[in-house]
């Protein structure tokens, strides 16, 4: 849970800075900062994958997972849901609080990093991904809050509840999972983190949500391997 709490605090602090400064300089330099964080995200992802021994299992999980995601159109549905929320609650400039709250909650919560990081926190007590996400959200919240104000700050409580729930649930599941299964799941997570880094650096435009079923596929395959 430490990673989620740090994430929430980072959003609160970033929002306060954005509200106080309202600096155009921050907006101008945000792309460069995000590039540096994108590179850091790539490094973290590669560290988790490079020592993983069962590459074939990883490839099968990713390929099968993205096919399922494409078939279910997960990315499209999530984007449509996000758009409907913004359209419903964020109407015009006179409601910047709602617009900031909804937009920031979606930005910080809907993504592979939130899910994978929370799973890593619960299954392996590894907070690295969530700490990295905290840095990303810190920068983003400064930029968002300088435009939308206090609504961005209150999105922190949504993120704490959302990511905390995933972490707690995965903690209950952890005792029935073998170390090998946890390693397998973490490998898929690391691969998704690489994809996030590539998108952040604008090297690819991968539909990350469509890759999320790969985690479920890996759980099934990994469990099946224990029965053989």
PDB file of C-alpha atoms in Angstrom:
ATOM      1  CA  UNK A   1       0.000   0.000   0.000  1.00  0.00           C
ATOM      2  CA  UNK A   2       2.980   2.350   0.421  1.00  0.00           C
ATOM      3  CA  UNK A   3       3.238   2.898  -3.327  1.00  0.00           C
ATOM      4  CA  UNK A   4      -0.439   3.825  -3.603  1.00  0.00           C
ATOM      5  CA  UNK A   5      -0.212   6.232  -0.659  1.00  0.00           C
ATOM      6  CA  UNK A   6       2.881   7.865  -2.170  1.00  0.00           C
ATOM      7  CA  UNK A   7       1.003   8.092  -5.479  1.00  0.00           C
ATOM      8  CA  UNK A   8      -1.890   9.879  -3.803  1.00  0.00           C
ATOM      9  CA  UNK A   9       0.416  12.269  -1.958  1.00  0.00           C
ATOM     10  CA  UNK A  10       2.289  13.012  -5.206  1.00  0.00           C
ATOM     11  CA  UNK A  11      -0.973  13.997  -6.907  1.00  0.00           C
ATOM     12  CA  UNK A  12      -1.948  16.231  -3.972  1.00  0.00           C
ATOM     13  CA  UNK A  13       1.448  17.962  -3.865  1.00  0.00           C
ATOM     14  CA  UNK A  14       1.599  18.344  -7.646  1.00  0.00           C
ATOM     15  CA  UNK A  15      -1.905  19.802  -7.683  1.00  0.00           C
ATOM     16  CA  UNK A  16      -1.050  22.351  -4.995  1.00  0.00           C
ATOM     17  CA  UNK A  17       2.067  23.411  -6.901  1.00  0.00           C
ATOM     18  CA  UNK A  18       0.055  23.731 -10.122  1.00  0.00           C
ATOM     19  CA  UNK A  19      -2.672  25.775  -8.412  1.00  0.00           C
ATOM     20  CA  UNK A  20      -0.174  28.114  -6.742  1.00  0.00           C
ATOM     21  CA  UNK A  21       2.234  28.625  -9.637  1.00  0.00           C
ATOM     22  CA  UNK A  22      -0.011  28.402 -12.711  1.00  0.00           C
ATOM     23  CA  UNK A  23       3.277  28.569 -14.596  1.00  0.00           C
ATOM     24  CA  UNK A  24       3.555  28.497 -18.372  1.00  0.00           C
ATOM     25  CA  UNK A  25       7.179  27.406 -17.934  1.00  0.00           C
ATOM     26  CA  UNK A  26       6.041  24.134 -16.358  1.00  0.00           C
ATOM     27  CA  UNK A  27       3.739  23.421 -19.292  1.00  0.00           C
ATOM     28  CA  UNK A  28       6.499  24.254 -21.772  1.00  0.00           C
ATOM     29  CA  UNK A  29       8.965  21.863 -20.141  1.00  0.00           C
ATOM     30  CA  UNK A  30       6.515  19.086 -19.288  1.00  0.00           C
ATOM     31  CA  UNK A  31       7.172  17.216 -22.564  1.00  0.00           C
ATOM     32  CA  UNK A  32      10.923  17.092 -21.890  1.00  0.00           C
ATOM     33  CA  UNK A  33      10.328  15.898 -18.335  1.00  0.00           C
ATOM     34  CA  UNK A  34       7.863  13.257 -19.513  1.00  0.00           C
ATOM     35  CA  UNK A  35      10.469  12.080 -22.032  1.00  0.00           C
ATOM     36  CA  UNK A  36      12.986  11.532 -19.245  1.00  0.00           C
ATOM     37  CA  UNK A  37      10.399   9.662 -17.193  1.00  0.00           C
ATOM     38  CA  UNK A  38       9.457   7.605 -20.257  1.00  0.00           C
ATOM     39  CA  UNK A  39      13.079   6.525 -20.629  1.00  0.00           C
ATOM     40  CA  UNK A  40      13.174   5.627 -16.931  1.00  0.00           C
ATOM     41  CA  UNK A  41      10.004   3.583 -17.372  1.00  0.00           C
ATOM     42  CA  UNK A  42      11.637   1.647 -20.220  1.00  0.00           C
ATOM     43  CA  UNK A  43      14.630   0.825 -18.026  1.00  0.00           C
ATOM     44  CA  UNK A  44      12.371  -0.485 -15.244  1.00  0.00           C
ATOM     45  CA  UNK A  45      10.476  -2.655 -17.718  1.00  0.00           C
ATOM     46  CA  UNK A  46      13.619  -4.124 -19.254  1.00  0.00           C
ATOM     47  CA  UNK A  47      15.015  -4.930 -15.807  1.00  0.00           C
ATOM     48  CA  UNK A  48      11.979  -7.096 -15.133  1.00  0.00           C
ATOM     49  CA  UNK A  49      12.045  -8.929 -18.467  1.00  0.00           C
ATOM     50  CA  UNK A  50      15.729  -9.392 -19.251  1.00  0.00           C
ATOM     51  CA  UNK A  51      16.291 -12.089 -16.605  1.00  0.00           C
ATOM     52  CA  UNK A  52      12.997 -13.916 -17.205  1.00  0.00           C
ATOM     53  CA  UNK A  53      13.799 -17.471 -18.390  1.00  0.00           C
ATOM     54  CA  UNK A  54      10.545 -18.589 -20.057  1.00  0.00           C
ATOM     55  CA  UNK A  55      10.401 -16.212 -23.018  1.00  0.00           C
ATOM     56  CA  UNK A  56       8.101 -18.507 -25.024  1.00  0.00           C
ATOM     57  CA  UNK A  57       5.461 -18.422 -22.288  1.00  0.00           C
ATOM     58  CA  UNK A  58       5.708 -14.635 -22.223  1.00  0.00           C
ATOM     59  CA  UNK A  59       5.278 -14.371 -26.005  1.00  0.00           C
ATOM     60  CA  UNK A  60       2.253 -16.694 -25.988  1.00  0.00           C
ATOM     61  CA  UNK A  61       0.652 -14.736 -23.140  1.00  0.00           C
ATOM     62  CA  UNK A  62       1.168 -11.363 -24.814  1.00  0.00           C
ATOM     63  CA  UNK A  63       0.043 -12.550 -28.247  1.00  0.00           C
ATOM     64  CA  UNK A  64      -3.030 -14.351 -26.901  1.00  0.00           C
ATOM     65  CA  UNK A  65      -3.838 -11.512 -24.528  1.00  0.00           C
ATOM     66  CA  UNK A  66      -3.751  -8.794 -27.169  1.00  0.00           C
ATOM     67  CA  UNK A  67      -5.919 -10.906 -29.495  1.00  0.00           C
ATOM     68  CA  UNK A  68      -8.510 -11.183 -26.729  1.00  0.00           C
ATOM     69  CA  UNK A  69      -8.210  -7.469 -26.015  1.00  0.00           C
ATOM     70  CA  UNK A  70      -8.628  -6.597 -29.687  1.00  0.00           C
ATOM     71  CA  UNK A  71     -11.633  -8.898 -29.984  1.00  0.00           C
ATOM     72  CA  UNK A  72     -13.265  -7.356 -26.904  1.00  0.00           C
ATOM     73  CA  UNK A  73     -12.190  -3.854 -28.012  1.00  0.00           C
ATOM     74  CA  UNK A  74     -11.108  -3.006 -24.474  1.00  0.00           C
ATOM     75  CA  UNK A  75      -9.248   0.165 -25.426  1.00  0.00           C
ATOM     76  CA  UNK A  76     -12.232   1.428 -27.395  1.00  0.00           C
ATOM     77  CA  UNK A  77     -14.682   0.715 -24.572  1.00  0.00           C
ATOM     78  CA  UNK A  78     -12.471   2.353 -21.946  1.00  0.00           C
ATOM     79  CA  UNK A  79     -11.983   5.445 -24.091  1.00  0.00           C
ATOM     80  CA  UNK A  80     -15.718   5.621 -24.771  1.00  0.00           C
ATOM     81  CA  UNK A  81     -16.464   5.308 -21.040  1.00  0.00           C
ATOM     82  CA  UNK A  82     -13.911   8.006 -20.230  1.00  0.00           C
ATOM     83  CA  UNK A  83     -15.370  10.303 -22.867  1.00  0.00           C
ATOM     84  CA  UNK A  84     -18.910   9.761 -21.580  1.00  0.00           C
ATOM     85  CA  UNK A  85     -17.818  10.685 -18.048  1.00  0.00           C
ATOM     86  CA  UNK A  86     -16.111  13.848 -19.244  1.00  0.00           C
ATOM     87  CA  UNK A  87     -19.119  14.769 -21.369  1.00  0.00           C
ATOM     88  CA  UNK A  88     -21.505  14.199 -18.479  1.00  0.00           C
ATOM     89  CA  UNK A  89     -19.642  15.928 -15.666  1.00  0.00           C
ATOM     90  CA  UNK A  90     -17.329  18.362 -17.446  1.00  0.00           C
ATOM     91  CA  UNK A  91     -19.553  20.824 -19.254  1.00  0.00           C
ATOM     92  CA  UNK A  92     -17.808  23.983 -20.333  1.00  0.00           C
ATOM     93  CA  UNK A  93     -15.412  26.276 -18.531  1.00  0.00           C
ATOM     94  CA  UNK A  94     -17.874  27.083 -15.766  1.00  0.00           C
ATOM     95  CA  UNK A  95     -17.396  23.664 -14.215  1.00  0.00           C
ATOM     96  CA  UNK A  96     -13.625  23.336 -14.127  1.00  0.00           C
ATOM     97  CA  UNK A  97     -13.694  21.472 -10.787  1.00  0.00           C
ATOM     98  CA  UNK A  98     -15.726  18.587 -12.227  1.00  0.00           C
ATOM     99  CA  UNK A  99     -13.720  18.629 -15.442  1.00  0.00           C
ATOM    100  CA  UNK A 100     -10.436  18.488 -13.548  1.00  0.00           C
ATOM    101  CA  UNK A 101     -11.681  15.781 -11.178  1.00  0.00           C
ATOM    102  CA  UNK A 102     -13.048  13.491 -13.894  1.00  0.00           C
ATOM    103  CA  UNK A 103     -10.210  14.041 -16.377  1.00  0.00           C
ATOM    104  CA  UNK A 104      -7.484  13.537 -13.760  1.00  0.00           C
ATOM    105  CA  UNK A 105      -9.159  10.450 -12.280  1.00  0.00           C
ATOM    106  CA  UNK A 106      -9.267   8.905 -15.746  1.00  0.00           C
ATOM    107  CA  UNK A 107      -5.705   9.933 -16.604  1.00  0.00           C
ATOM    108  CA  UNK A 108      -4.218   8.607 -13.356  1.00  0.00           C
ATOM    109  CA  UNK A 109      -6.423   5.521 -12.970  1.00  0.00           C
ATOM    110  CA  UNK A 110      -7.162   4.091 -16.414  1.00  0.00           C
ATOM    111  CA  UNK A 111      -3.960   2.459 -17.541  1.00  0.00           C
ATOM    112  CA  UNK A 112      -1.756  -0.599 -17.343  1.00  0.00           C
ATOM    113  CA  UNK A 113       0.664   1.053 -14.943  1.00  0.00           C
ATOM    114  CA  UNK A 114      -1.995   1.490 -12.245  1.00  0.00           C
ATOM    115  CA  UNK A 115      -3.083  -2.152 -12.516  1.00  0.00           C
ATOM    116  CA  UNK A 116       0.355  -3.748 -12.916  1.00  0.00           C
ATOM    117  CA  UNK A 117       1.888  -1.558 -10.215  1.00  0.00           C
ATOM    118  CA  UNK A 118      -0.882  -2.406  -7.751  1.00  0.00           C
ATOM    119  CA  UNK A 119      -0.524  -6.133  -8.504  1.00  0.00           C
ATOM    120  CA  UNK A 120       3.252  -5.941  -7.987  1.00  0.00           C
ATOM    121  CA  UNK A 121       2.663  -4.171  -4.695  1.00  0.00           C
ATOM    122  CA  UNK A 122       0.275  -6.839  -3.434  1.00  0.00           C
ATOM    123  CA  UNK A 123       1.960  -9.956  -4.815  1.00  0.00           C
ATOM    124  CA  UNK A 124       5.639  -9.097  -4.349  1.00  0.00           C
ATOM    125  CA  UNK A 125       5.642  -6.026  -2.107  1.00  0.00           C
ATOM    126  CA  UNK A 126       7.505  -4.324  -4.950  1.00  0.00           C
ATOM    127  CA  UNK A 127       6.583  -0.649  -5.079  1.00  0.00           C
ATOM    128  CA  UNK A 128       8.974   0.383  -7.897  1.00  0.00           C
ATOM    129  CA  UNK A 129       6.300   0.710 -10.587  1.00  0.00           C
ATOM    130  CA  UNK A 130       3.964   2.713  -8.352  1.00  0.00           C
ATOM    131  CA  UNK A 131       6.821   4.987  -7.287  1.00  0.00           C
ATOM    132  CA  UNK A 132       7.597   5.624 -10.954  1.00  0.00           C
ATOM    133  CA  UNK A 133       3.908   6.244 -11.617  1.00  0.00           C
ATOM    134  CA  UNK A 134       3.927   8.694  -8.712  1.00  0.00           C
ATOM    135  CA  UNK A 135       6.589  10.764 -10.475  1.00  0.00           C
ATOM    136  CA  UNK A 136       4.590  10.724 -13.706  1.00  0.00           C
ATOM    137  CA  UNK A 137       1.379  11.702 -11.929  1.00  0.00           C
ATOM    138  CA  UNK A 138       3.206  14.395  -9.957  1.00  0.00           C
ATOM    139  CA  UNK A 139       4.274  16.132 -13.175  1.00  0.00           C
ATOM    140  CA  UNK A 140       0.896  15.600 -14.838  1.00  0.00           C
ATOM    141  CA  UNK A 141      -1.004  16.930 -11.823  1.00  0.00           C
ATOM    142  CA  UNK A 142       1.044  20.149 -11.850  1.00  0.00           C
ATOM    143  CA  UNK A 143       0.127  20.749 -15.482  1.00  0.00           C
ATOM    144  CA  UNK A 144      -3.524  19.739 -15.030  1.00  0.00           C
ATOM    145  CA  UNK A 145      -4.071  21.678 -11.804  1.00  0.00           C
ATOM    146  CA  UNK A 146      -2.611  24.845 -13.316  1.00  0.00           C
ATOM    147  CA  UNK A 147      -5.569  24.722 -15.708  1.00  0.00           C
ATOM    148  CA  UNK A 148      -8.401  22.951 -13.863  1.00  0.00           C
ATOM    149  CA  UNK A 149      -7.650  23.752 -10.219  1.00  0.00           C
ATOM    150  CA  UNK A 150      -8.803  21.859  -7.134  1.00  0.00           C
ATOM    151  CA  UNK A 151     -10.667  19.083  -8.927  1.00  0.00           C
ATOM    152  CA  UNK A 152      -7.344  17.496  -9.878  1.00  0.00           C
ATOM    153  CA  UNK A 153      -6.290  17.331  -6.222  1.00  0.00           C
ATOM    154  CA  UNK A 154      -9.419  15.435  -5.182  1.00  0.00           C
ATOM    155  CA  UNK A 155      -8.786  12.801  -7.854  1.00  0.00           C
ATOM    156  CA  UNK A 156      -6.013  11.555  -5.545  1.00  0.00           C
ATOM    157  CA  UNK A 157      -8.627   9.968  -3.266  1.00  0.00           C
ATOM    158  CA  UNK A 158     -10.125   8.037  -6.191  1.00  0.00           C
ATOM    159  CA  UNK A 159      -6.672   6.709  -7.108  1.00  0.00           C
ATOM    160  CA  UNK A 160      -5.908   5.660  -3.525  1.00  0.00           C
ATOM    161  CA  UNK A 161      -9.214   3.772  -3.306  1.00  0.00           C
ATOM    162  CA  UNK A 162      -8.868   2.191  -6.762  1.00  0.00           C
ATOM    163  CA  UNK A 163      -5.232   1.105  -6.595  1.00  0.00           C
ATOM    164  CA  UNK A 164      -5.494   0.215  -2.917  1.00  0.00           C
ATOM    165  CA  UNK A 165      -8.371  -2.158  -3.647  1.00  0.00           C
ATOM    166  CA  UNK A 166      -6.346  -3.985  -6.309  1.00  0.00           C
ATOM    167  CA  UNK A 167      -3.369  -4.261  -3.948  1.00  0.00           C
ATOM    168  CA  UNK A 168      -5.470  -5.609  -1.061  1.00  0.00           C
ATOM    169  CA  UNK A 169      -7.234  -8.152  -3.287  1.00  0.00           C
ATOM    170  CA  UNK A 170      -3.937  -9.377  -4.742  1.00  0.00           C
ATOM    171  CA  UNK A 171      -2.546  -9.723  -1.197  1.00  0.00           C
ATOM    172  CA  UNK A 172      -5.307 -12.226  -0.380  1.00  0.00           C
ATOM    173  CA  UNK A 173      -4.547 -14.194  -3.555  1.00  0.00           C
ATOM    174  CA  UNK A 174      -0.757 -14.217  -3.018  1.00  0.00           C
ATOM    175  CA  UNK A 175      -0.649 -17.113  -0.463  1.00  0.00           C
ATOM    176  CA  UNK A 176      -2.182 -19.582  -2.944  1.00  0.00           C
ATOM    177  CA  UNK A 177       0.247 -18.623  -5.703  1.00  0.00           C
ATOM    178  CA  UNK A 178       3.689 -20.145  -6.129  1.00  0.00           C
ATOM    179  CA  UNK A 179       6.816 -18.019  -6.481  1.00  0.00           C
ATOM    180  CA  UNK A 180       7.052 -19.138 -10.114  1.00  0.00           C
ATOM    181  CA  UNK A 181       3.499 -17.962 -10.855  1.00  0.00           C
ATOM    182  CA  UNK A 182       4.219 -14.562  -9.321  1.00  0.00           C
ATOM    183  CA  UNK A 183       7.415 -14.323 -11.391  1.00  0.00           C
ATOM    184  CA  UNK A 184       5.452 -15.178 -14.549  1.00  0.00           C
ATOM    185  CA  UNK A 185       2.816 -12.515 -13.851  1.00  0.00           C
ATOM    186  CA  UNK A 186       5.510  -9.955 -13.077  1.00  0.00           C
ATOM    187  CA  UNK A 187       7.181 -10.703 -16.426  1.00  0.00           C
ATOM    188  CA  UNK A 188       3.974  -9.795 -18.279  1.00  0.00           C
ATOM    189  CA  UNK A 189       3.695  -6.684 -16.153  1.00  0.00           C
ATOM    190  CA  UNK A 190       7.253  -5.685 -17.024  1.00  0.00           C
ATOM    191  CA  UNK A 191       6.526  -6.178 -20.733  1.00  0.00           C
ATOM    192  CA  UNK A 192       3.524  -3.850 -20.411  1.00  0.00           C
ATOM    193  CA  UNK A 193       5.709  -1.315 -18.611  1.00  0.00           C
ATOM    194  CA  UNK A 194       8.065  -1.369 -21.626  1.00  0.00           C
ATOM    195  CA  UNK A 195       5.054  -0.691 -23.857  1.00  0.00           C
ATOM    196  CA  UNK A 196       4.077   2.251 -21.644  1.00  0.00           C
ATOM    197  CA  UNK A 197       7.599   3.660 -21.920  1.00  0.00           C
ATOM    198  CA  UNK A 198       7.572   3.332 -25.706  1.00  0.00           C
ATOM    199  CA  UNK A 199       4.250   5.166 -25.901  1.00  0.00           C
ATOM    200  CA  UNK A 200       5.489   7.896 -23.575  1.00  0.00           C
ATOM    201  CA  UNK A 201       8.492   8.435 -25.838  1.00  0.00           C
ATOM    202  CA  UNK A 202       6.078   8.527 -28.797  1.00  0.00           C
ATOM    203  CA  UNK A 203       7.938   5.666 -30.459  1.00  0.00           C
ATOM    204  CA  UNK A 204       4.750   3.586 -30.675  1.00  0.00           C
ATOM    205  CA  UNK A 205       1.001   4.043 -30.336  1.00  0.00           C
ATOM    206  CA  UNK A 206       0.159   0.708 -28.759  1.00  0.00           C
ATOM    207  CA  UNK A 207      -3.361   0.224 -27.413  1.00  0.00           C
ATOM    208  CA  UNK A 208      -2.220  -0.737 -23.941  1.00  0.00           C
ATOM    209  CA  UNK A 209      -5.631  -1.675 -22.546  1.00  0.00           C
ATOM    210  CA  UNK A 210      -5.904  -4.399 -25.191  1.00  0.00           C
ATOM    211  CA  UNK A 211      -2.806  -6.048 -23.705  1.00  0.00           C
ATOM    212  CA  UNK A 212      -4.275  -6.359 -20.190  1.00  0.00           C
ATOM    213  CA  UNK A 213      -5.856  -9.810 -20.827  1.00  0.00           C
ATOM    214  CA  UNK A 214      -2.274 -11.089 -21.166  1.00  0.00           C
ATOM    215  CA  UNK A 215      -2.079 -10.993 -17.366  1.00  0.00           C
ATOM    216  CA  UNK A 216      -5.064 -13.347 -17.091  1.00  0.00           C
ATOM    217  CA  UNK A 217      -3.684 -15.604 -19.840  1.00  0.00           C
ATOM    218  CA  UNK A 218      -0.362 -15.832 -18.010  1.00  0.00           C
ATOM    219  CA  UNK A 219      -2.107 -16.750 -14.745  1.00  0.00           C
ATOM    220  CA  UNK A 220      -3.961 -19.591 -16.498  1.00  0.00           C
ATOM    221  CA  UNK A 221      -0.862 -20.856 -18.338  1.00  0.00           C
ATOM    222  CA  UNK A 222       1.348 -20.578 -15.284  1.00  0.00           C
ATOM    223  CA  UNK A 223      -1.162 -22.461 -13.143  1.00  0.00           C
ATOM    224  CA  UNK A 224      -1.473 -25.089 -15.868  1.00  0.00           C
ATOM    225  CA  UNK A 225       2.302 -25.559 -15.839  1.00  0.00           C
ATOM    226  CA  UNK A 226       2.181 -26.395 -12.126  1.00  0.00           C
ATOM    227  CA  UNK A 227      -0.242 -29.252 -12.845  1.00  0.00           C
ATOM    228  CA  UNK A 228       2.023 -30.892 -15.410  1.00  0.00           C
TER     229      UNK A 228
END
